[in-house]
Short mmCIF file of C-alpha atoms and ligand atoms in Angstrom, two decimals:
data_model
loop_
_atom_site.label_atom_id
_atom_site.label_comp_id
_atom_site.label_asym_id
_atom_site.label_seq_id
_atom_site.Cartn_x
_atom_site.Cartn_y
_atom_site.Cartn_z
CA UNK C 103 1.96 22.60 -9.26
CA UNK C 104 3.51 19.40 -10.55
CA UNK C 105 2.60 16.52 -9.89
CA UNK C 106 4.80 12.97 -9.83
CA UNK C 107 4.09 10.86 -12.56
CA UNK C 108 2.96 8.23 -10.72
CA UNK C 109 0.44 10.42 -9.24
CA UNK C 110 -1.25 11.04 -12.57
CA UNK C 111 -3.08 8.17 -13.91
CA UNK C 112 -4.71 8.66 -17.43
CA UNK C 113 -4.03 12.68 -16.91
CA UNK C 114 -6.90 12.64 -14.22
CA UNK C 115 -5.52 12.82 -10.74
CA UNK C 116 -6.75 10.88 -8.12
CA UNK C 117 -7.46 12.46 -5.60
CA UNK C 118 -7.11 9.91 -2.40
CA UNK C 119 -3.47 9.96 -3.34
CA UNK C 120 -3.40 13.75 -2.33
CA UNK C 121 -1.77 14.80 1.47
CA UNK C 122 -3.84 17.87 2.59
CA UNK C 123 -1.33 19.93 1.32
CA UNK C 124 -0.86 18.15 -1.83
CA UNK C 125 -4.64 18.83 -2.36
CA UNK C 126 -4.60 22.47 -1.32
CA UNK C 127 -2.12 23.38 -4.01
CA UNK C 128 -3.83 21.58 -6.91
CA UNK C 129 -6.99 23.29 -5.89
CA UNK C 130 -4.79 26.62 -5.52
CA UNK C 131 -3.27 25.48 -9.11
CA UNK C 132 -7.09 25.37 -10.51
CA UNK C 133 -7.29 29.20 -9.31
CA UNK C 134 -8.98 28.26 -6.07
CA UNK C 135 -8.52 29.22 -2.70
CA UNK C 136 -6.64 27.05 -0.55
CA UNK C 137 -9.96 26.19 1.95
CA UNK C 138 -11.46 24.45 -0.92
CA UNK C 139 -9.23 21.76 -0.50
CA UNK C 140 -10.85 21.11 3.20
CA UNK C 141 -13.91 21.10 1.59
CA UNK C 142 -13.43 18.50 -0.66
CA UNK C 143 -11.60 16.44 2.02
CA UNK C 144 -14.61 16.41 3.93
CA UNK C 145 -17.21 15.07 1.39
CA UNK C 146 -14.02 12.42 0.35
CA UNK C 147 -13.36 11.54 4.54
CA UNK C 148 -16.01 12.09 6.60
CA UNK C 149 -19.06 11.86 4.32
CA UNK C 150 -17.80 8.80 1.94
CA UNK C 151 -18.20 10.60 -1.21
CA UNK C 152 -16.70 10.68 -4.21
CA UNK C 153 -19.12 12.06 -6.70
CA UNK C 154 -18.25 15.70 -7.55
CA UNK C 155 -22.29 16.19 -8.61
CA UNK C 156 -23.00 15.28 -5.16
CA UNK C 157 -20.18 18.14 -3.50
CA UNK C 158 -23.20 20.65 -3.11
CA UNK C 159 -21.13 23.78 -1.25
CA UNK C 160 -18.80 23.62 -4.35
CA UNK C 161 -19.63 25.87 -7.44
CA UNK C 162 -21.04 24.04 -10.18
CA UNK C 163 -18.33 25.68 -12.57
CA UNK C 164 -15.19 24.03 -10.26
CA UNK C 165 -17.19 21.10 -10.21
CA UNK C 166 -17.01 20.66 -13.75
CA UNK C 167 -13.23 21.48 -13.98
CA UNK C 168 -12.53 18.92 -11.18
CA UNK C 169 -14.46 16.55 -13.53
CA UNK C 170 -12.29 17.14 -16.34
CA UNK C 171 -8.62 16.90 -13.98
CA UNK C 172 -9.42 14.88 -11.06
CA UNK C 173 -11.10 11.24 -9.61
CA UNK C 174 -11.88 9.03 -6.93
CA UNK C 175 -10.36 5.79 -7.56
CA UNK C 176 -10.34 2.99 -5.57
CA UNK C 177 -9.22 -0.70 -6.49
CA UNK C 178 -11.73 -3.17 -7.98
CA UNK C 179 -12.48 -5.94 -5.88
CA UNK C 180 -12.38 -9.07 -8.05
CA UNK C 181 -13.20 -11.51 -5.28
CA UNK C 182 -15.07 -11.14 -1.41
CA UNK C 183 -14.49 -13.76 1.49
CA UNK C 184 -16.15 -13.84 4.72
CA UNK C 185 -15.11 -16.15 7.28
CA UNK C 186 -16.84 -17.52 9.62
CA UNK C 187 -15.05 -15.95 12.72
CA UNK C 188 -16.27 -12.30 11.05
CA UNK C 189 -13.21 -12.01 9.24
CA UNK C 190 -13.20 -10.37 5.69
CA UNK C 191 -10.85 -10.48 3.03
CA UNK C 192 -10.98 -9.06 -0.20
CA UNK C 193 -8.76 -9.93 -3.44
CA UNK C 194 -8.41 -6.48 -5.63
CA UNK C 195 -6.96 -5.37 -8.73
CA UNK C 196 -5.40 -2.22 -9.36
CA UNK C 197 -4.53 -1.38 -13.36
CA UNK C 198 -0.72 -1.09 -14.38
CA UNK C 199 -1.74 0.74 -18.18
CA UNK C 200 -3.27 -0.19 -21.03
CA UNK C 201 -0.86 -2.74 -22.05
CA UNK C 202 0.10 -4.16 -18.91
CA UNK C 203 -1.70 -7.26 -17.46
CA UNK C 204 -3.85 -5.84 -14.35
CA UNK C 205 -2.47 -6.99 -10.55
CA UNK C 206 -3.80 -8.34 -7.57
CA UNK C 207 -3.43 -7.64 -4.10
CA UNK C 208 -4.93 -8.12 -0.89
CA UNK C 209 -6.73 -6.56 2.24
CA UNK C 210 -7.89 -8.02 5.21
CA UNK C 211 -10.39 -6.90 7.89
CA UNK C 212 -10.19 -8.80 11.68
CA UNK C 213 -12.99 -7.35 13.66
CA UNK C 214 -12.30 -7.56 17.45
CA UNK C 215 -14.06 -6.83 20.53
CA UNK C 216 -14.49 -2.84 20.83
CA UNK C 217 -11.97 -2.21 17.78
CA UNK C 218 -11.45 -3.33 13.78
CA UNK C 219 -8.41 -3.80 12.33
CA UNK C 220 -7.70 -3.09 8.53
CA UNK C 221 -4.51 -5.00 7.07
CA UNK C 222 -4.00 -3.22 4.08
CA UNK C 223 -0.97 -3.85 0.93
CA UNK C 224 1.36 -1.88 0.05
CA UNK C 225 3.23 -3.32 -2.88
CA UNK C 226 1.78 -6.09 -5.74
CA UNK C 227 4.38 -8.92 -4.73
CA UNK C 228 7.11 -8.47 -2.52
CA UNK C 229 11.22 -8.22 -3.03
CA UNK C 230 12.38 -9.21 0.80
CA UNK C 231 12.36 -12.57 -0.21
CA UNK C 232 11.62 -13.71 3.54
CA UNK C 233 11.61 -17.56 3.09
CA UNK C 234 8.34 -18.29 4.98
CA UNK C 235 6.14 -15.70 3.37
CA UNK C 236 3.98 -16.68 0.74
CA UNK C 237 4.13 -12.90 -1.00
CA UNK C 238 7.62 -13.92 -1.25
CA UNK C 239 7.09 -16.48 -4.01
CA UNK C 240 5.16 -13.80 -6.43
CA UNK C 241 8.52 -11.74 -6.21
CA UNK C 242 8.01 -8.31 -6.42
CA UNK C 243 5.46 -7.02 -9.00
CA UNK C 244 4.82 -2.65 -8.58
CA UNK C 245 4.51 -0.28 -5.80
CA UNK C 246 1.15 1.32 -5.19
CA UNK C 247 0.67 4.50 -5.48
CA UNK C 248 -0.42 6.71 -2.19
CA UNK C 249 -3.83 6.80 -3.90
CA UNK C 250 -4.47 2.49 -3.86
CA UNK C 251 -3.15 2.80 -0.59
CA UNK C 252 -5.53 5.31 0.75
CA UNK C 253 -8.11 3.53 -1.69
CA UNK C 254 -8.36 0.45 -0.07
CA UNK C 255 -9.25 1.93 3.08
CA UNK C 256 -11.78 4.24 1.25
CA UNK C 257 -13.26 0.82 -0.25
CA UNK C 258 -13.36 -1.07 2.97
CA UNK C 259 -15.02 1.79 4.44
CA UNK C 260 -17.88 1.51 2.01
CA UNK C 261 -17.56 -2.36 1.97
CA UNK C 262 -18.20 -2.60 5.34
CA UNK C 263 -20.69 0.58 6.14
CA UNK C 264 -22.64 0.02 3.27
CA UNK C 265 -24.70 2.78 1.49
CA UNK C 266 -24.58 4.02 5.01
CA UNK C 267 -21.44 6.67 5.11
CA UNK C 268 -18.99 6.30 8.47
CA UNK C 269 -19.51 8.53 11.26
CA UNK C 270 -17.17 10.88 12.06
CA UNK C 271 -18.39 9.72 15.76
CA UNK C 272 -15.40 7.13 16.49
CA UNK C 273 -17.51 4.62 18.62
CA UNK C 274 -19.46 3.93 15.07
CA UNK C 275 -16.42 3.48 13.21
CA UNK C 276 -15.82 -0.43 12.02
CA UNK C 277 -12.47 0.33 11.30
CA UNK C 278 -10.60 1.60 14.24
CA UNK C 279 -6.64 0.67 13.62
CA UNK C 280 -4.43 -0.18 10.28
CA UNK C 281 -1.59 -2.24 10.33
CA UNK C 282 0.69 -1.94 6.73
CA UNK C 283 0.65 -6.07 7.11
CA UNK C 284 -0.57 -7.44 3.50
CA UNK C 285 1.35 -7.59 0.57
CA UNK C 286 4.56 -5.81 0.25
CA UNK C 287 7.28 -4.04 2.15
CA UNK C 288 5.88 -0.62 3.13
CA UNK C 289 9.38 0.62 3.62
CA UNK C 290 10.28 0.24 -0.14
CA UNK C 291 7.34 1.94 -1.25
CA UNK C 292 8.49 4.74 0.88
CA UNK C 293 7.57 7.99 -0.39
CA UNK C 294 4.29 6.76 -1.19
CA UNK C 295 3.60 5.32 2.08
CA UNK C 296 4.43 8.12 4.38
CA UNK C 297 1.79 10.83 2.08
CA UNK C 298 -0.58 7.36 2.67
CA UNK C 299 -0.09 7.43 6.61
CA UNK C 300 -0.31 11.15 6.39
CA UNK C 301 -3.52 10.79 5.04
CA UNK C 302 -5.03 8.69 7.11
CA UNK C 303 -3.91 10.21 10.17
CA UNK C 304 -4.97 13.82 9.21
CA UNK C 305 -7.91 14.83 11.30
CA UNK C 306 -9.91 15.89 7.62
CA UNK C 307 -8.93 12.22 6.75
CA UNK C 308 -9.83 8.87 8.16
CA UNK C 309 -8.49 10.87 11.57
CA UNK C 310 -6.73 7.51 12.61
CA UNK C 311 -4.52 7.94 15.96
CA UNK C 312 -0.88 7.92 15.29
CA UNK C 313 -0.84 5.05 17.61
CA UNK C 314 -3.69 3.12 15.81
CA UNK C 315 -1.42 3.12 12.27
CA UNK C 316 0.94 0.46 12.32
CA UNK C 317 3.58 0.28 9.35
CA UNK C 318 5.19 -2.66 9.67
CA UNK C 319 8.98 -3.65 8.13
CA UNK C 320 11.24 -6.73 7.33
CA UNK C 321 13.71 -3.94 8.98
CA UNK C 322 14.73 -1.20 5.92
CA UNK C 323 17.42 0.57 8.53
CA UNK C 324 17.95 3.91 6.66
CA UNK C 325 14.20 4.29 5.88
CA UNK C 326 13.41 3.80 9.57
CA UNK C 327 16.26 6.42 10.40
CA UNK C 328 14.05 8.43 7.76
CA UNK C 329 10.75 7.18 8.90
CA UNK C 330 11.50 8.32 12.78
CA UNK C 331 11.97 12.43 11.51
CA UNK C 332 9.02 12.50 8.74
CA UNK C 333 6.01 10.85 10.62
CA UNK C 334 4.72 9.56 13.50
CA UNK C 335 3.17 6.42 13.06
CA UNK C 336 3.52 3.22 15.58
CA UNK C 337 6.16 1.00 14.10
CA UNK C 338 6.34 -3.36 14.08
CA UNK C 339 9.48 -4.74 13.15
CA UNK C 340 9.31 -8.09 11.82
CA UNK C 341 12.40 -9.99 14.25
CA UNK C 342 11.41 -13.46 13.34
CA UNK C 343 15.09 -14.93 14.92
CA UNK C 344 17.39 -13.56 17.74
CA UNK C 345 20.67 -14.58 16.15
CA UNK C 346 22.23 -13.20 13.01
CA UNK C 347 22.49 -16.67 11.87
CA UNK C 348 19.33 -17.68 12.04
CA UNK C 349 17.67 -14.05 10.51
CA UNK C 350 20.12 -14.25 7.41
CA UNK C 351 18.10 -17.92 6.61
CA UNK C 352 14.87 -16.33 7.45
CA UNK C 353 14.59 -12.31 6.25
CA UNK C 354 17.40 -11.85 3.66
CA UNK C 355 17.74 -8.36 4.31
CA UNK C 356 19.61 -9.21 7.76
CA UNK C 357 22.45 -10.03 5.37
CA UNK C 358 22.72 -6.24 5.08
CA UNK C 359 21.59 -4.58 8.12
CA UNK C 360 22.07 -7.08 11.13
CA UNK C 361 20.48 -7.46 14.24
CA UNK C 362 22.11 -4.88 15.89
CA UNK C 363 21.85 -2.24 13.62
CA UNK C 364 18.23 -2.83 13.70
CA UNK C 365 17.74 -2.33 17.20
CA UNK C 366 19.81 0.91 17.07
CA UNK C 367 17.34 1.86 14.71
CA UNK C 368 14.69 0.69 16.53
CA UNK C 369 15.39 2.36 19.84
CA UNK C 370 16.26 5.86 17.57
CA UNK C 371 12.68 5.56 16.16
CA UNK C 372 11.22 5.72 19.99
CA UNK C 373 13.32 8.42 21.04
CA UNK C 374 12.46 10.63 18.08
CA UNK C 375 8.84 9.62 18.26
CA UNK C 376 8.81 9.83 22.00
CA UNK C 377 6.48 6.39 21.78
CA UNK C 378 5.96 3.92 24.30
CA UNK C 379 7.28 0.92 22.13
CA UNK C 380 7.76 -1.38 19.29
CA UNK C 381 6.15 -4.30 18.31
CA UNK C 382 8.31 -6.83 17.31
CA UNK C 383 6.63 -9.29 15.21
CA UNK C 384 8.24 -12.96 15.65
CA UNK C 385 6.44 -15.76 13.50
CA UNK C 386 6.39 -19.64 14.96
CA UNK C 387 8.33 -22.35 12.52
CA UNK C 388 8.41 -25.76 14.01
CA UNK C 389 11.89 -26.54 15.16
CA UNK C 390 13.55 -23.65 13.29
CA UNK C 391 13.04 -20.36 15.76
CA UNK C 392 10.73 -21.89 18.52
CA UNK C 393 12.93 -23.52 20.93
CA UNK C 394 13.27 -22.33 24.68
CA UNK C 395 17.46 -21.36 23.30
CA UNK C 396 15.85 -18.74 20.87
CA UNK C 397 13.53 -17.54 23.68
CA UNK C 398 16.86 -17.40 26.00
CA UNK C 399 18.27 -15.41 23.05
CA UNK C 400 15.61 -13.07 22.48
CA UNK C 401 15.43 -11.97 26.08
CA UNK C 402 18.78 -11.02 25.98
CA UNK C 403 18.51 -8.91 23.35
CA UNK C 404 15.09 -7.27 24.32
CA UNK C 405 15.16 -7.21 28.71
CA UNK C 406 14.42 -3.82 30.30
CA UNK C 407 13.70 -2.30 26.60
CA UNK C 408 10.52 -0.91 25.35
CA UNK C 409 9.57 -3.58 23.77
CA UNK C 410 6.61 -6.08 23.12
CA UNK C 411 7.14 -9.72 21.21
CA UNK C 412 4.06 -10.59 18.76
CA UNK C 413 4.41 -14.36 17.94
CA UNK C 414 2.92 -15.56 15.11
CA UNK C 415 1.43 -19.12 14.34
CA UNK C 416 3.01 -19.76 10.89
CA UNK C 417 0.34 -19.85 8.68
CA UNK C 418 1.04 -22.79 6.21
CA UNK C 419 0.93 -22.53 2.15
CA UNK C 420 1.49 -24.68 -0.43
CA UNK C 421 5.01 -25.76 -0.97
CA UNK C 422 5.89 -24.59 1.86
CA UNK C 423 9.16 -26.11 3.79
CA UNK C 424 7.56 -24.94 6.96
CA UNK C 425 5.59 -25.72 9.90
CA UNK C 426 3.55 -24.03 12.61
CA UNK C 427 5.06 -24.47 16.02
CA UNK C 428 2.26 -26.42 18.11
CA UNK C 429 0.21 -25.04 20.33
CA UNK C 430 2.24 -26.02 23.46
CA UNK C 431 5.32 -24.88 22.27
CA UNK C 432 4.05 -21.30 21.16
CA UNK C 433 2.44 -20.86 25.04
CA UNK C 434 5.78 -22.21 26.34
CA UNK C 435 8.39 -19.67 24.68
CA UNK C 436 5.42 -16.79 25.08
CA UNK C 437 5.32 -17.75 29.07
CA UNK C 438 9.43 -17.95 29.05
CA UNK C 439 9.62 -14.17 28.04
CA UNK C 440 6.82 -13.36 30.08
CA UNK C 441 8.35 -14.89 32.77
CA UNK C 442 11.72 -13.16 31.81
CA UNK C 443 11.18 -9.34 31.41
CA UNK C 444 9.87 -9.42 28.00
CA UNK C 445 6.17 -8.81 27.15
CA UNK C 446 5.02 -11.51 25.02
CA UNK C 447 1.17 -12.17 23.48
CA UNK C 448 0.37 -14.75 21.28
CA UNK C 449 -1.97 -13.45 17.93
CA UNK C 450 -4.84 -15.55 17.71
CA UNK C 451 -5.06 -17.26 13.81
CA UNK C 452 -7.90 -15.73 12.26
CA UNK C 453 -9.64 -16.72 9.30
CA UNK C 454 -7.76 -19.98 9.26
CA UNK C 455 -10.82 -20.83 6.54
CA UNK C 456 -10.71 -18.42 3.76
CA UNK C 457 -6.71 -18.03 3.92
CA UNK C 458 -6.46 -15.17 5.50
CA UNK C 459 -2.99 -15.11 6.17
CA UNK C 460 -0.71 -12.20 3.62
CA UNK C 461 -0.13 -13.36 0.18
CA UNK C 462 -1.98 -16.63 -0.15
CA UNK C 463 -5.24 -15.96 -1.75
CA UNK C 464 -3.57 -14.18 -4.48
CA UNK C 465 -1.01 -17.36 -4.28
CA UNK C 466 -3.40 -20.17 -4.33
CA UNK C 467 -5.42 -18.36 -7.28
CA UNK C 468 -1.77 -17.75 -9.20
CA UNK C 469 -0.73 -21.14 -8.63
CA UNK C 470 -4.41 -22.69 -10.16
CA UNK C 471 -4.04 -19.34 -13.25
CA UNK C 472 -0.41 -19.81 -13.71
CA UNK C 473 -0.82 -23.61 -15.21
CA UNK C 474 -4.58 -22.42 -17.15
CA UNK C 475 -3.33 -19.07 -18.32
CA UNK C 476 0.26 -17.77 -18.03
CA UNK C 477 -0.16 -14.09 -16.44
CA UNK C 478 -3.64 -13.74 -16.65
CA UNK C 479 -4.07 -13.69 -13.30
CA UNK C 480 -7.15 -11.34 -12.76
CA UNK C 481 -9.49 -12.12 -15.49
CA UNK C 482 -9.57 -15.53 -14.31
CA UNK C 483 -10.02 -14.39 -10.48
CA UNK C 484 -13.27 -13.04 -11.29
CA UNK C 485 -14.21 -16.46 -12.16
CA UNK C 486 -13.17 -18.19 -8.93
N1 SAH T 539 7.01 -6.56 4.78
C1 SAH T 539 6.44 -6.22 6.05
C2 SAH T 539 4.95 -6.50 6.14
C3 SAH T 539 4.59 -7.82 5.67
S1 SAH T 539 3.58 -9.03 6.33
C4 SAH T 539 7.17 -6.99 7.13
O1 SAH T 539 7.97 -7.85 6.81
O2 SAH T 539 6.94 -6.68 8.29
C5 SAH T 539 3.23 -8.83 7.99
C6 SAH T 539 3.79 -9.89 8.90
O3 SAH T 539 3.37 -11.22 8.54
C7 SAH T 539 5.31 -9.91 8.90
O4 SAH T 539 5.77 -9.98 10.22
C8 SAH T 539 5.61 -11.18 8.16
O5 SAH T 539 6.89 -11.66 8.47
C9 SAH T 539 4.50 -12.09 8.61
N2 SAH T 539 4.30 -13.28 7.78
C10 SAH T 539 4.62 -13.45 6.48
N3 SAH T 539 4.31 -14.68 6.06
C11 SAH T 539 3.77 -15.33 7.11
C12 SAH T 539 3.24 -16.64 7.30
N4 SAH T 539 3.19 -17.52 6.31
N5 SAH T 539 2.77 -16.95 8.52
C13 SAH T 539 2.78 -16.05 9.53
N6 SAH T 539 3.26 -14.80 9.41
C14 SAH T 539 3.77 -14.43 8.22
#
């Protein structure tokens, strides 16, 4: 078989980057039978291992050869935070080559009463260019491969479980749902995503619902058109204003594909999918999006549709021209579309103390490296 390049990293292939039928015909390319490839998924899924010595039920001799062609690698975490609400974030680098300056990204873990949700990256940086994001600022860096997608959640699993390997019993599980809500524009990193989601959904992978993986987008319209007919994962859309005015300030990429278009898109996805509905993400800016006229505005466009609003306290970063709405403003436009048709919750700000919030560790740390060390970002992480 061949493999894309940006599968192959230093001729080994790694194989938490491979769908199940990805790794069934490099198995069946190493002259094995196809079941082999459920065997390995197994000791890489449900029993947390990655050590081919440790793969008893394999022959010693494929063993070896997998040795030689194939690894487990996840990103190296250069940096751990625990809050004190039980929220975890980790800063980790993943290696661009041997001349290239290693990158960092981000993953965050919110446990909640009777679930855990991962928030995982997928890009280093991010091109949208949304002017309230803090990824924004970085600009756009790489796209991770399917294989530091998958591997953060193959980390996290360890980070979080210890030596102790994850039941496949669900009710043991510490991380129940993942939302594509750190770094990075999932739906730019397409092709790499979807084999990601795949993965993590298959029932010889993490076994995630379809419900319980979130990929979330600045609102990429021909993607999601693609999106809706190659997988089946729950979709956010990040809304943010309910005028095309307003959006084209706020996410850039409403310059191209407008509100409307969006929705079209949006209501396509739930047909195809035959879900119950979309999330629409909408974050809080004091006196830009938060006044009872924008509610009025986004009823409008989302009454008697299957639709749920997720507002968002802005969470503040340096240099930032923004604000979080207060407290009493976020409850009154929440109550407004409650009150109006639309289904509205507010998401509680979590890990306010170790900036939990996408893009700003890696932000604060590049703003302290940028003025001590030009691009050497990571090496001077690990001494934060
Ligand atoms: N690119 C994807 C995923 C990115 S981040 C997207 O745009 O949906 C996940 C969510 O966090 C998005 O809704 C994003 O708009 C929001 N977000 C970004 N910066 C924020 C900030 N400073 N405060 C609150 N929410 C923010």
């Amino acid at each position: 078989m061949t493999l894309p390049d940006d599968m192959v990293s230093n001729e080994r292939v790694n194989l938490l980057g491979l769908t199940r039928g990805d790794l069934e015909a490099f198995v069946e390319g190493m002259g094995e039978k196809p079941f082999r490839a459920r065997q390995l998924m197994k000791w890489l899924y449900k029993r947390a291992v990655g050590d081919f010595d440790q793969m008893t039920d394999l022959a010693k001799s494929f063993r070896e050869r997998l040795k030689l062609m194939a690894e487990v690698r996840v990103p190296e975490v250069t940096l751990r935070q625990h809050s004190t609400d039980g929220t975890r974030k980790w800063l980790l680098r993943v290696d661009r080559g041997v001349n290239s300056t290693p990158q960092a990204i981000e993953m965050v873990y919110i446990p909640e009463p009777g679930r855990g949700t991962l928030c995982i990256s997928s890009q280093v940086g991010c091109a949208m260019d949304c002017s309230f994001c803090s990824t924004a600022q970085q600009g756009f860096n790489s796209n991770l491969t399917a294989a530091e997608i998958v591997g953060q959640v193959w980390l996290a699993n360890q980070e979080l479980h210890g030596d102790k390997p994850p039941s496949a019993d669900t009710a043991e599980r510490l991380i129940t749902n993942i939302v594509f809500m750190g770094m990075g524009e999932p739906l730019a990193n397409y092709r790499q995503v979807i084999s990601a989601t795949e993965i993590l959904m298959d029932d010889l992978g993490f076994d995630i619902s379809r419900r319980r993986v979130t990929v979330s987008t600045s609102g990429l319209v021909p993607q999601m058109m693609k999106l809706a007919e190659e997988t089946n994962c729950a979709l956010a859309v990040s809304l943010h204003a309910p005028t095309d005015e307003l959006r084209d300030q706020l996410v850039p990429i409403n310059r191209k594909h407008k509100i409307a278009e969006l929705l079209d898109a949006c209501w396509y996805y739930l047909e195809r999918q035959n879900a119950r509905s979309i999330t629409f993400e909408y974050v809080m800016l004091d006196g830009v999006n938060d006044q009872i006229e924008h509610a009025r505005q986004l009823v409008s466009l989302l009454r008697g549709k299957p639709a749920k609003v997720n507002l968002i306290p802005f969470n503040p970063f340096p240099d930032t021209r923004y604000q979080r709405s207060p407290a009493a403003v976020i409850s009154r436009f929440r109550d407004y579309l409650n009150t109006n048709g639309v289904i509205a919750t507010t998401r509680r700000t979590r890990g306010d103390d170790i900036d939990a919030a996408c893009g700003q560790l890696v932000g604060r740390v590049h703003n302290r490296t940028t003025v001590r060390l030009g691009s050497k970002l990571v090496s001077v992480v690990a001494e934060v």
